[in-house]
mmCIF file of C-alpha atoms and ligand atoms in Angstrom:
data_model
loop_
_atom_site.group_PDB
_atom_site.id
_atom_site.type_symbol
_atom_site.label_atom_id
_atom_site.label_comp_id
_atom_site.label_asym_id
_atom_site.label_seq_id
_atom_site.Cartn_x
_atom_site.Cartn_y
_atom_site.Cartn_z
ATOM 1 C CA UNK W 254 95.547 98.425 78.178
ATOM 2 C CA UNK W 255 95.847 101.897 78.990
ATOM 3 C CA UNK W 256 98.570 102.890 77.611
ATOM 4 C CA UNK W 257 99.306 101.128 74.124
ATOM 5 C CA UNK W 258 103.364 100.792 74.345
ATOM 6 C CA UNK W 259 103.745 98.282 71.687
ATOM 7 C CA UNK W 260 102.299 101.320 69.486
ATOM 8 C CA UNK W 261 105.195 101.910 66.906
ATOM 9 C CA UNK W 262 106.051 105.369 66.503
ATOM 10 C CA UNK W 263 108.291 107.120 63.730
ATOM 11 C CA UNK W 264 110.327 108.981 65.272
ATOM 12 C CA UNK W 265 111.735 110.306 61.845
ATOM 13 C CA UNK W 266 112.297 114.178 61.217
ATOM 14 C CA UNK W 267 112.686 114.478 64.963
ATOM 15 C CA UNK W 268 116.087 115.125 65.311
ATOM 16 C CA UNK W 269 115.854 112.555 67.256
ATOM 17 C CA UNK W 270 120.031 111.775 68.491
ATOM 18 C CA UNK W 271 119.207 107.814 68.421
ATOM 19 C CA UNK W 272 118.512 108.060 64.913
ATOM 20 C CA UNK W 273 120.491 111.068 63.847
ATOM 21 C CA UNK W 274 123.608 109.998 64.816
ATOM 22 C CA UNK W 275 123.676 106.587 63.422
ATOM 23 C CA UNK W 276 125.639 107.479 60.682
ATOM 24 C CA UNK W 277 128.385 108.935 62.486
ATOM 25 C CA UNK W 278 128.223 105.977 65.363
ATOM 26 C CA UNK W 279 127.711 102.902 63.240
ATOM 27 C CA UNK W 280 128.870 104.239 60.100
ATOM 28 C CA UNK W 281 125.413 103.986 57.964
ATOM 29 C CA UNK W 282 122.404 104.390 59.089
ATOM 30 C CA UNK W 283 120.844 101.251 58.109
ATOM 31 C CA UNK W 284 121.290 99.879 61.267
ATOM 32 C CA UNK W 285 117.998 99.260 64.414
ATOM 33 C CA UNK W 286 117.948 101.896 66.718
ATOM 34 C CA UNK W 287 118.313 99.617 70.146
ATOM 35 C CA UNK W 288 121.636 102.077 71.387
ATOM 36 C CA UNK W 289 121.646 105.501 73.228
ATOM 37 C CA UNK W 290 118.808 105.574 76.814
ATOM 38 C CA UNK W 291 116.515 107.278 76.075
ATOM 39 C CA UNK W 292 112.843 105.219 74.977
ATOM 40 C CA UNK W 293 110.456 104.617 71.781
ATOM 41 C CA UNK W 294 107.280 105.304 73.925
ATOM 42 C CA UNK W 295 105.181 108.379 73.974
ATOM 43 C CA UNK W 296 105.733 109.923 77.607
ATOM 44 C CA UNK W 297 102.670 109.633 80.101
ATOM 45 C CA UNK W 298 99.984 111.976 79.458
ATOM 46 C CA UNK W 299 100.418 114.016 81.849
ATOM 47 C CA UNK W 300 103.001 115.156 80.888
ATOM 48 C CA UNK W 301 102.235 115.559 77.474
ATOM 49 C CA UNK W 302 98.754 117.751 78.193
ATOM 50 C CA UNK W 303 100.551 119.715 80.153
ATOM 51 C CA UNK W 304 103.322 120.313 78.136
ATOM 52 C CA UNK W 305 100.782 121.163 75.189
ATOM 53 C CA UNK W 306 98.859 123.556 77.400
ATOM 54 C CA UNK W 307 101.280 125.569 78.682
ATOM 55 C CA UNK W 308 102.666 125.550 74.807
ATOM 56 C CA UNK W 309 99.664 126.949 73.634
ATOM 57 C CA UNK W 310 100.117 129.855 75.830
ATOM 58 C CA UNK W 311 102.430 131.342 73.256
ATOM 59 C CA UNK W 312 104.318 133.158 75.451
ATOM 60 C CA UNK W 313 108.179 131.595 76.324
ATOM 61 C CA UNK W 314 110.089 133.572 78.735
ATOM 62 C CA UNK W 315 112.246 133.016 81.274
ATOM 63 C CA UNK W 316 110.088 131.100 83.791
ATOM 64 C CA UNK W 317 111.082 130.286 87.728
ATOM 65 C CA UNK W 318 110.663 127.349 89.902
ATOM 66 C CA UNK W 319 108.214 127.895 92.831
ATOM 67 C CA UNK W 320 106.683 125.279 95.327
ATOM 68 C CA UNK W 321 105.065 122.888 93.152
ATOM 69 C CA UNK W 322 108.390 122.089 91.630
ATOM 70 C CA UNK W 323 109.803 120.931 94.747
ATOM 71 C CA UNK W 324 106.791 119.500 96.512
ATOM 72 C CA UNK W 325 106.064 117.315 93.703
ATOM 73 C CA UNK W 326 109.736 115.942 93.992
ATOM 74 C CA UNK W 327 108.816 115.342 97.789
ATOM 75 C CA UNK W 328 105.980 113.244 97.369
ATOM 76 C CA UNK W 329 107.001 111.785 94.692
ATOM 77 C CA UNK W 330 110.127 110.422 96.785
ATOM 78 C CA UNK W 331 107.896 110.060 100.018
ATOM 79 C CA UNK W 332 105.891 107.678 97.739
ATOM 80 C CA UNK W 333 108.342 105.799 95.759
ATOM 81 C CA UNK W 334 111.117 105.755 97.508
ATOM 82 C CA UNK W 335 109.893 106.272 100.953
ATOM 83 C CA UNK W 336 112.606 108.909 101.586
ATOM 84 C CA UNK W 337 111.441 112.468 103.523
ATOM 85 C CA UNK W 338 113.374 115.337 101.668
ATOM 86 C CA UNK W 339 112.830 119.021 102.654
ATOM 87 C CA UNK W 340 112.487 121.795 100.194
ATOM 88 C CA UNK W 341 115.743 122.390 101.221
ATOM 89 C CA UNK W 342 117.876 120.421 100.026
ATOM 90 C CA UNK W 343 116.666 120.441 96.882
ATOM 91 C CA UNK W 344 119.261 122.234 94.189
ATOM 92 C CA UNK W 345 118.041 122.083 90.794
ATOM 93 C CA UNK W 346 120.593 121.404 88.444
ATOM 94 C CA UNK W 347 119.667 120.887 84.233
ATOM 95 C CA UNK W 348 121.480 117.326 84.336
ATOM 96 C CA UNK W 349 122.608 114.552 86.217
ATOM 97 C CA UNK W 350 126.084 114.756 84.247
ATOM 98 C CA UNK W 351 126.234 118.845 85.029
ATOM 99 C CA UNK W 352 125.299 117.493 88.593
ATOM 100 C CA UNK W 353 128.268 115.405 88.884
ATOM 101 C CA UNK W 354 130.447 117.694 86.689
ATOM 102 C CA UNK W 355 129.648 120.914 89.601
ATOM 103 C CA UNK W 356 130.519 118.350 92.232
ATOM 104 C CA UNK W 357 133.818 117.266 90.778
ATOM 105 C CA UNK W 358 134.766 120.639 90.358
ATOM 106 C CA UNK W 359 133.938 122.361 93.703
ATOM 107 C CA UNK W 360 135.439 119.305 95.808
ATOM 108 C CA UNK W 361 138.460 118.301 93.514
ATOM 109 C CA UNK W 362 141.109 119.473 92.631
ATOM 110 C CA UNK W 363 142.427 119.180 89.034
ATOM 111 C CA UNK W 364 144.639 116.271 89.701
ATOM 112 C CA UNK W 365 142.902 114.261 92.715
ATOM 113 C CA UNK W 366 141.369 111.235 92.164
ATOM 114 C CA UNK W 367 137.631 110.044 91.154
ATOM 115 C CA UNK W 368 136.745 106.250 91.674
ATOM 116 C CA UNK W 369 134.222 104.932 89.248
ATOM 117 C CA UNK W 370 133.275 101.247 88.779
ATOM 118 C CA UNK W 371 133.803 100.066 85.358
ATOM 119 C CA UNK W 372 132.299 98.878 83.432
ATOM 120 C CA UNK W 373 130.370 101.776 82.957
ATOM 121 C CA UNK W 374 128.148 104.582 81.256
ATOM 122 C CA UNK W 375 130.837 106.261 79.287
ATOM 123 C CA UNK W 376 130.841 109.665 80.194
ATOM 124 C CA UNK W 377 131.688 108.755 83.874
ATOM 125 C CA UNK W 378 135.360 108.234 82.359
ATOM 126 C CA UNK W 379 135.404 111.714 80.341
ATOM 127 C CA UNK W 380 134.143 113.857 83.127
ATOM 128 C CA UNK W 381 136.741 112.785 84.866
ATOM 129 C CA UNK W 382 139.402 112.964 82.450
ATOM 130 C CA UNK W 383 138.222 116.363 80.329
ATOM 131 C CA UNK W 384 137.817 118.748 83.666
ATOM 132 C CA UNK W 385 141.668 117.070 84.915
ATOM 133 C CA UNK W 386 140.666 114.662 87.205
ATOM 134 C CA UNK W 387 142.583 111.358 87.542
ATOM 135 C CA UNK W 388 140.221 108.074 87.540
ATOM 136 C CA UNK W 389 140.752 105.349 89.791
ATOM 137 C CA UNK W 390 139.015 102.250 88.438
ATOM 138 C CA UNK W 391 137.192 99.958 90.870
ATOM 139 C CA UNK W 392 136.387 96.804 88.541
ATOM 140 C CA UNK W 393 133.243 95.601 89.099
ATOM 141 C CA UNK W 394 134.184 90.857 89.428
ATOM 142 C CA UNK W 395 131.947 89.685 87.085
ATOM 143 C CA UNK W 396 130.543 86.384 88.036
ATOM 144 C CA UNK W 397 128.371 84.178 85.439
ATOM 145 C CA UNK W 398 127.459 87.899 84.623
ATOM 146 C CA UNK W 399 126.607 89.290 88.174
ATOM 147 C CA UNK W 400 128.321 92.036 89.165
ATOM 148 C CA UNK W 401 129.869 92.472 92.593
ATOM 149 C CA UNK W 402 132.095 95.300 94.433
ATOM 150 C CA UNK W 403 135.912 94.990 95.311
ATOM 151 C CA UNK W 404 135.488 96.559 98.139
ATOM 152 C CA UNK W 405 139.241 95.723 99.126
ATOM 153 C CA UNK W 406 140.375 97.923 95.971
ATOM 154 C CA UNK W 407 137.496 100.262 97.000
ATOM 155 C CA UNK W 408 139.528 100.668 100.731
ATOM 156 C CA UNK W 409 142.945 100.766 98.703
ATOM 157 C CA UNK W 410 141.705 103.689 96.507
ATOM 158 C CA UNK W 411 140.007 105.637 98.641
ATOM 159 C CA UNK W 412 142.618 105.453 100.885
ATOM 160 C CA UNK W 413 144.582 107.519 98.733
ATOM 161 C CA UNK W 414 145.007 111.218 100.240
ATOM 162 C CA UNK W 415 144.192 112.221 96.958
ATOM 163 C CA UNK W 416 141.238 110.363 96.025
ATOM 164 C CA UNK W 417 138.085 113.222 96.901
ATOM 165 C CA UNK W 418 134.837 112.015 95.423
ATOM 166 C CA UNK W 419 133.438 108.368 94.788
ATOM 167 C CA UNK W 420 130.773 108.981 91.457
ATOM 168 C CA UNK W 421 128.425 105.894 92.045
ATOM 169 C CA UNK W 422 126.103 104.459 89.186
ATOM 170 C CA UNK W 423 122.787 103.459 91.210
ATOM 171 C CA UNK W 424 121.671 101.111 90.089
ATOM 172 C CA UNK W 425 123.812 100.698 87.707
ATOM 173 C CA UNK W 426 124.192 101.523 83.620
ATOM 174 C CA UNK W 427 125.284 99.098 82.166
ATOM 175 C CA UNK W 428 124.958 96.546 84.326
ATOM 176 C CA UNK W 429 121.648 96.756 85.667
ATOM 177 C CA UNK W 430 122.317 95.874 89.475
ATOM 178 C CA UNK W 431 120.237 97.862 91.795
ATOM 179 C CA UNK W 432 122.969 97.746 94.837
ATOM 180 C CA UNK W 433 121.614 95.837 97.896
ATOM 181 C CA UNK W 434 121.805 97.450 101.236
ATOM 182 C CA UNK W 435 124.583 95.577 102.799
ATOM 183 C CA UNK W 436 126.592 96.918 100.021
ATOM 184 C CA UNK W 437 125.845 100.471 100.150
ATOM 185 C CA UNK W 438 127.044 99.894 103.755
ATOM 186 C CA UNK W 439 129.736 99.066 102.876
ATOM 187 C CA UNK W 440 130.896 101.565 100.081
ATOM 188 C CA UNK W 441 129.662 104.051 103.214
ATOM 189 C CA UNK W 442 131.590 103.146 105.437
ATOM 190 C CA UNK W 443 135.116 103.357 103.874
ATOM 191 C CA UNK W 444 133.758 106.475 101.564
ATOM 192 C CA UNK W 445 133.387 107.788 105.310
ATOM 193 C CA UNK W 446 136.680 106.375 107.012
ATOM 194 C CA UNK W 447 138.608 108.592 104.065
ATOM 195 C CA UNK W 448 136.442 111.622 103.796
ATOM 196 C CA UNK W 449 136.017 110.648 100.208
ATOM 197 C CA UNK W 450 132.437 112.305 98.995
ATOM 198 C CA UNK W 451 129.921 110.097 97.373
ATOM 199 C CA UNK W 452 127.793 111.671 94.455
ATOM 200 C CA UNK W 453 125.914 109.141 94.133
ATOM 201 C CA UNK W 454 123.635 109.071 90.575
ATOM 202 C CA UNK W 455 120.485 107.529 91.007
ATOM 203 C CA UNK W 456 119.023 108.691 87.091
ATOM 204 C CA UNK W 457 117.585 104.986 87.072
ATOM 205 C CA UNK W 458 116.672 104.110 90.749
ATOM 206 C CA UNK W 459 112.730 104.490 89.820
ATOM 207 C CA UNK W 460 113.388 101.872 87.380
ATOM 208 C CA UNK W 461 114.323 98.513 89.744
ATOM 209 C CA UNK W 462 112.647 95.489 88.067
ATOM 210 C CA UNK W 463 111.017 92.355 89.349
ATOM 211 C CA UNK W 464 110.258 93.260 92.864
ATOM 212 C CA UNK W 465 114.033 94.430 92.950
ATOM 213 C CA UNK W 466 113.714 97.904 95.395
ATOM 214 C CA UNK W 467 116.268 100.995 95.388
ATOM 215 C CA UNK W 468 117.363 102.155 98.266
ATOM 216 C CA UNK W 469 118.682 105.691 98.418
ATOM 217 C CA UNK W 470 122.168 105.677 99.862
ATOM 218 C CA UNK W 471 121.842 109.221 101.708
ATOM 219 C CA UNK W 472 118.749 107.798 103.682
ATOM 220 C CA UNK W 473 120.501 104.839 104.730
ATOM 221 C CA UNK W 474 122.706 105.622 107.377
ATOM 222 C CA UNK W 475 122.288 108.839 109.427
ATOM 223 C CA UNK W 476 126.423 108.699 108.823
ATOM 224 C CA UNK W 477 126.220 109.261 105.501
ATOM 225 C CA UNK W 478 124.287 112.555 104.895
ATOM 226 C CA UNK W 479 127.320 114.927 105.859
ATOM 227 C CA UNK W 480 128.920 113.003 103.077
ATOM 228 C CA UNK W 481 126.720 113.056 100.319
ATOM 229 C CA UNK W 482 125.153 114.136 97.198
ATOM 230 C CA UNK W 483 123.034 112.504 95.550
ATOM 231 C CA UNK W 484 121.774 113.271 91.441
ATOM 232 C CA UNK W 485 117.949 112.466 90.222
ATOM 233 C CA UNK W 486 115.822 113.534 87.713
ATOM 234 C CA UNK W 487 112.861 112.375 85.871
ATOM 235 C CA UNK W 488 113.976 111.730 82.521
ATOM 236 C CA UNK W 489 114.833 108.536 82.042
ATOM 237 C CA UNK W 490 111.857 107.321 84.290
ATOM 238 C CA UNK W 491 109.546 109.415 82.315
ATOM 239 C CA UNK W 492 111.570 109.288 78.324
ATOM 240 C CA UNK W 493 111.488 112.933 78.926
ATOM 241 C CA UNK W 494 115.569 113.446 78.848
ATOM 242 C CA UNK W 495 115.506 116.002 75.773
ATOM 243 C CA UNK W 496 113.859 118.225 78.146
ATOM 244 C CA UNK W 497 117.135 119.130 80.692
ATOM 245 C CA UNK W 498 115.819 118.803 83.737
ATOM 246 C CA UNK W 499 117.182 117.464 86.739
ATOM 247 C CA UNK W 500 117.950 117.790 90.730
ATOM 248 C CA UNK W 501 120.119 117.135 93.774
ATOM 249 C CA UNK W 502 119.656 116.252 96.844
ATOM 250 C CA UNK W 503 121.767 117.732 99.479
ATOM 251 C CA UNK W 504 121.070 117.118 103.429
ATOM 252 C CA UNK W 505 124.328 118.900 104.559
ATOM 253 C CA UNK W 506 124.284 122.830 104.538
ATOM 254 C CA UNK W 507 127.933 123.288 103.945
ATOM 255 C CA UNK W 508 128.086 120.763 101.037
ATOM 256 C CA UNK W 509 124.982 122.323 99.505
ATOM 257 C CA UNK W 510 126.062 126.172 100.203
ATOM 258 C CA UNK W 511 128.893 125.231 97.857
ATOM 259 C CA UNK W 512 127.347 123.306 95.370
ATOM 260 C CA UNK W 513 124.982 126.091 94.933
ATOM 261 C CA UNK W 514 127.367 128.203 94.390
ATOM 262 C CA UNK W 515 129.314 126.884 91.921
ATOM 263 C CA UNK W 516 126.442 125.528 89.836
ATOM 264 C CA UNK W 517 125.614 129.182 90.006
ATOM 265 C CA UNK W 518 129.001 130.719 89.269
ATOM 266 C CA UNK W 519 128.660 127.979 86.217
ATOM 267 C CA UNK W 520 125.450 130.240 84.878
ATOM 268 C CA UNK W 521 123.822 126.544 84.956
ATOM 269 C CA UNK W 522 121.172 127.624 87.191
ATOM 270 C CA UNK W 523 118.676 128.571 84.794
ATOM 271 C CA UNK W 524 116.634 125.684 83.016
ATOM 272 C CA UNK W 525 113.857 125.730 80.422
ATOM 273 C CA UNK W 526 110.408 126.658 80.911
ATOM 274 C CA UNK W 527 109.181 123.045 79.533
ATOM 275 C CA UNK W 528 111.829 120.819 81.676
ATOM 276 C CA UNK W 529 110.605 122.192 84.741
ATOM 277 C CA UNK W 530 106.277 121.865 83.655
ATOM 278 C CA UNK W 531 107.297 118.085 82.647
ATOM 279 C CA UNK W 532 109.150 117.498 86.143
ATOM 280 C CA UNK W 533 105.711 118.496 87.731
ATOM 281 C CA UNK W 534 103.382 116.396 85.926
ATOM 282 C CA UNK W 535 105.878 113.264 85.454
ATOM 283 C CA UNK W 536 105.386 112.711 89.323
ATOM 284 C CA UNK W 537 102.322 114.316 90.068
ATOM 285 C CA UNK W 538 100.863 111.569 87.611
ATOM 286 C CA UNK W 539 102.932 109.933 85.859
ATOM 287 C CA UNK W 540 102.547 106.643 88.784
ATOM 288 C CA UNK W 541 99.949 104.510 86.750
ATOM 289 C CA UNK W 542 101.901 104.561 83.495
ATOM 290 C CA UNK W 543 105.490 103.901 84.992
ATOM 291 C CA UNK W 544 104.000 100.948 86.973
ATOM 292 C CA UNK W 545 102.665 99.901 83.129
ATOM 293 C CA UNK W 546 105.825 100.503 81.884
ATOM 294 C CA UNK W 547 107.954 98.862 84.158
ATOM 295 C CA UNK W 548 105.562 95.429 83.573
ATOM 296 C CA UNK W 549 106.543 96.107 79.421
ATOM 297 C CA UNK W 550 109.993 96.511 80.522
ATOM 298 C CA UNK W 551 109.829 92.700 82.534
ATOM 299 C CA UNK W 552 107.936 91.296 79.333
ATOM 300 C CA UNK W 553 110.683 92.752 77.129
ATOM 301 C CA UNK W 554 113.212 91.685 79.240
ATOM 302 C CA UNK W 555 111.452 87.977 79.573
ATOM 303 C CA UNK W 556 111.470 87.767 76.101
ATOM 304 C CA UNK W 557 115.183 88.923 75.416
ATOM 305 C CA UNK W 558 115.480 85.784 78.237
ATOM 306 C CA UNK W 559 113.705 82.891 76.525
ATOM 307 C CA UNK W 560 115.417 83.810 73.105
ATOM 308 C CA UNK W 561 118.455 83.323 73.842
ATOM 309 C CA UNK W 562 117.763 80.490 75.937
ATOM 310 C CA UNK W 563 116.294 78.721 72.469
ATOM 311 C CA UNK W 564 118.725 80.371 70.441
ATOM 312 C CA UNK W 565 122.564 81.504 71.339
ATOM 313 C CA UNK W 566 122.468 80.267 74.441
ATOM 314 C CA UNK W 567 126.502 80.481 75.031
ATOM 315 C CA UNK W 568 125.652 84.559 75.039
ATOM 316 C CA UNK W 569 125.771 85.337 78.718
ATOM 317 C CA UNK W 570 122.931 87.182 79.895
ATOM 318 C CA UNK W 571 121.728 88.248 83.766
ATOM 319 C CA UNK W 572 118.055 89.601 84.432
ATOM 320 C CA UNK W 573 118.544 92.802 84.654
ATOM 321 C CA UNK W 574 117.733 94.208 88.909
ATOM 322 C CA UNK W 575 116.719 97.543 86.962
ATOM 323 C CA UNK W 576 116.655 100.380 84.005
ATOM 324 C CA UNK W 577 116.050 98.902 80.520
ATOM 325 C CA UNK W 578 119.406 98.249 79.459
ATOM 326 C CA UNK W 579 120.496 95.187 78.795
ATOM 327 C CA UNK W 580 124.438 93.999 79.296
ATOM 328 C CA UNK W 581 124.961 90.742 76.655
ATOM 329 C CA UNK W 582 128.592 89.113 76.771
ATOM 330 C CA UNK W 583 129.449 87.483 73.682
ATOM 331 C CA UNK W 584 132.792 86.627 74.814
ATOM 332 C CA UNK W 585 131.726 83.078 73.440
ATOM 333 C CA UNK W 586 131.687 83.931 69.902
ATOM 334 C CA UNK W 587 135.660 83.948 69.864
ATOM 335 C CA UNK W 588 135.101 87.439 67.923
ATOM 336 C CA UNK W 589 137.591 90.734 68.608
ATOM 337 C CA UNK W 590 135.218 93.955 69.864
ATOM 338 C CA UNK W 591 136.103 94.882 66.676
ATOM 339 C CA UNK W 592 135.034 91.913 64.661
ATOM 340 C CA UNK W 593 131.915 92.143 67.030
ATOM 341 C CA UNK W 594 131.301 95.547 66.271
ATOM 342 C CA UNK W 595 131.411 95.431 62.581
ATOM 343 C CA UNK W 596 129.450 91.929 62.434
ATOM 344 C CA UNK W 597 126.376 93.236 64.571
ATOM 345 C CA UNK W 598 126.074 96.781 62.622
ATOM 346 C CA UNK W 599 127.198 95.483 59.113
ATOM 347 C CA UNK W 600 125.884 91.132 59.014
ATOM 348 C CA UNK W 601 122.602 92.396 62.447
ATOM 349 C CA UNK W 602 122.557 95.506 60.500
ATOM 350 C CA UNK W 603 120.807 96.369 64.805
ATOM 351 C CA UNK W 604 122.967 99.203 66.527
ATOM 352 C CA UNK W 605 123.652 98.400 70.170
ATOM 353 C CA UNK W 606 125.884 99.826 72.003
ATOM 354 C CA UNK W 607 129.728 99.295 72.211
ATOM 355 C CA UNK W 608 131.032 97.730 75.285
ATOM 356 C CA UNK W 609 134.400 98.574 74.640
ATOM 357 C CA UNK W 610 132.534 102.739 75.335
ATOM 358 C CA UNK W 611 131.843 101.323 78.834
ATOM 359 C CA UNK W 612 135.934 100.013 79.693
ATOM 360 C CA UNK W 613 138.219 97.833 78.667
ATOM 361 C CA UNK W 614 136.235 95.471 80.561
ATOM 362 C CA UNK W 615 133.496 95.220 78.198
ATOM 363 C CA UNK W 616 134.992 93.763 75.204
ATOM 364 C CA UNK W 617 133.127 91.292 73.618
ATOM 365 C CA UNK W 618 129.826 92.805 75.241
ATOM 366 C CA UNK W 619 126.895 95.098 74.008
ATOM 367 C CA UNK W 620 124.138 96.673 75.539
ATOM 368 C CA UNK W 621 120.891 96.438 74.225
ATOM 369 C CA UNK W 622 117.929 99.486 74.904
ATOM 370 C CA UNK W 623 114.820 97.084 75.455
ATOM 371 C CA UNK W 624 112.693 100.518 75.679
ATOM 372 C CA UNK W 625 110.652 99.832 73.009
ATOM 373 C CA UNK W 626 107.895 98.115 71.069
ATOM 374 C CA UNK W 627 108.604 94.341 71.319
ATOM 375 C CA UNK W 628 108.306 93.991 67.874
ATOM 376 C CA UNK W 629 111.205 95.677 67.451
ATOM 377 C CA UNK W 630 112.719 94.090 70.473
ATOM 378 C CA UNK W 631 112.438 90.704 68.568
ATOM 379 C CA UNK W 632 113.406 91.746 65.567
ATOM 380 C CA UNK W 633 116.349 93.071 67.088
ATOM 381 C CA UNK W 634 117.053 89.209 68.953
ATOM 382 C CA UNK W 635 116.544 88.115 65.277
ATOM 383 C CA UNK W 636 119.296 90.370 63.759
ATOM 384 C CA UNK W 637 121.990 89.373 66.083
ATOM 385 C CA UNK W 638 120.562 85.928 65.805
ATOM 386 C CA UNK W 639 121.394 85.947 61.497
ATOM 387 C CA UNK W 640 124.963 87.636 63.403
ATOM 388 C CA UNK W 641 125.198 83.913 65.548
ATOM 389 C CA UNK W 642 124.800 82.171 62.637
ATOM 390 C CA UNK W 643 127.651 83.426 60.877
ATOM 391 C CA UNK W 644 130.009 84.411 62.947
ATOM 392 C CA UNK W 645 129.625 81.301 65.784
ATOM 393 C CA UNK W 646 130.976 77.979 64.938
ATOM 394 C CA UNK W 647 129.947 76.665 67.825
HETATM 395 C C1 PLP C 852 123.686 106.715 84.700
HETATM 396 C C2 PLP C 852 123.688 107.376 84.014
HETATM 397 N N1 PLP C 852 123.675 109.162 84.356
HETATM 398 C C3 PLP C 852 123.612 110.064 83.250
HETATM 399 C C4 PLP C 852 122.511 109.539 82.237
HETATM 400 C C5 PLP C 852 122.684 111.452 81.822
HETATM 401 O O1 PLP C 852 122.070 112.238 82.684
HETATM 402 P P1 PLP C 852 121.859 113.623 81.975
HETATM 403 O O2 PLP C 852 121.436 114.010 80.559
HETATM 404 O O3 PLP C 852 120.716 114.039 83.636
HETATM 405 O O4 PLP C 852 122.766 114.484 82.030
HETATM 406 C C6 PLP C 852 122.589 108.881 82.531
HETATM 407 C C7 PLP C 852 121.791 108.684 81.033
HETATM 408 O O5 PLP C 852 122.159 107.803 80.044
HETATM 409 C C8 PLP C 852 122.970 107.422 82.854
HETATM 410 O O6 PLP C 852 122.600 106.154 82.165
#
């Protein structure tokens, strides 16, 4: 194998969030860290080399992002997503969450509504409420572990004159859906009809698995183009999240100018030297590595599926269409959310993201990150089984 993703790399001593915040989040640093969404794999060789080369220069002053930066994005989106982006549509941002925050500030007022689809990545809540906006929960419909959209509710929520923004996760974290064309079309129609801005978080778009395809919403229908901000980054795909480098693609000039002005007003436009280098090296030299990564993630997801089928068939689990985040339904164990969480930590010593942090809909669920060598995933599963053997009476 060209890339050794089986290698277990010690992350102790690197100030890794996933390790260092275990004490705060789980009350102990003894848990196996299978939570926060970064991976325990080295970045692609092209990225490591580019960063090392630049670090060797030893002067790290202010830098600019030039044509190389935008060209690498244009080429990546063209080759991976068949999306023909023009250079002027690209706005740098230090993160996808900052992009969403800028959009919410610019396109809504204090007290206005922002729609989110729950259960969802926890900062989608705080980014709305801590910026004095009001959350409208468009709860996803769960059927045997597969999630779909409640379009009637979405229409009702979008029709409220105070609803200004729809913060959309595609592919969705944590339910793993890569939304289909028909679903995107219906969302677009509703948002166009009610003049709601779509802020489409496509950070997981490169990580579609098992033959599923990502559809860039902004590119599907001409009518949606003056209604959408697409937020992307290489951070999840190439495991470079610590370098805080992302971008927004905005075709409509009026929307783009306002986004740009607000981003500068908030002094978020500078970015960091190494992030730009990593983005270029990822997009220019990481495609082959990404293929190997996706195969590895698929194998990990299948390992999980087989293990569950064999050892704990009552646990709800559906293979993800995208992302390295798996969403487990433990409701049949009959534990309250706090007892489930406690059992995972104290009996299993396994650190997954607690379902409740994704919203009340996540009660009885846990999110497992499979972006780790398979030996660690196997170990995590054994630990979950240990919990099951103690708490599940069948
Ligand atoms: C759906 C989603 N959006 C945004 C982020 C964070 O993006 P950033 O670190 O670029 O702000 C994550 C990280 O897990 C995520 O899953």
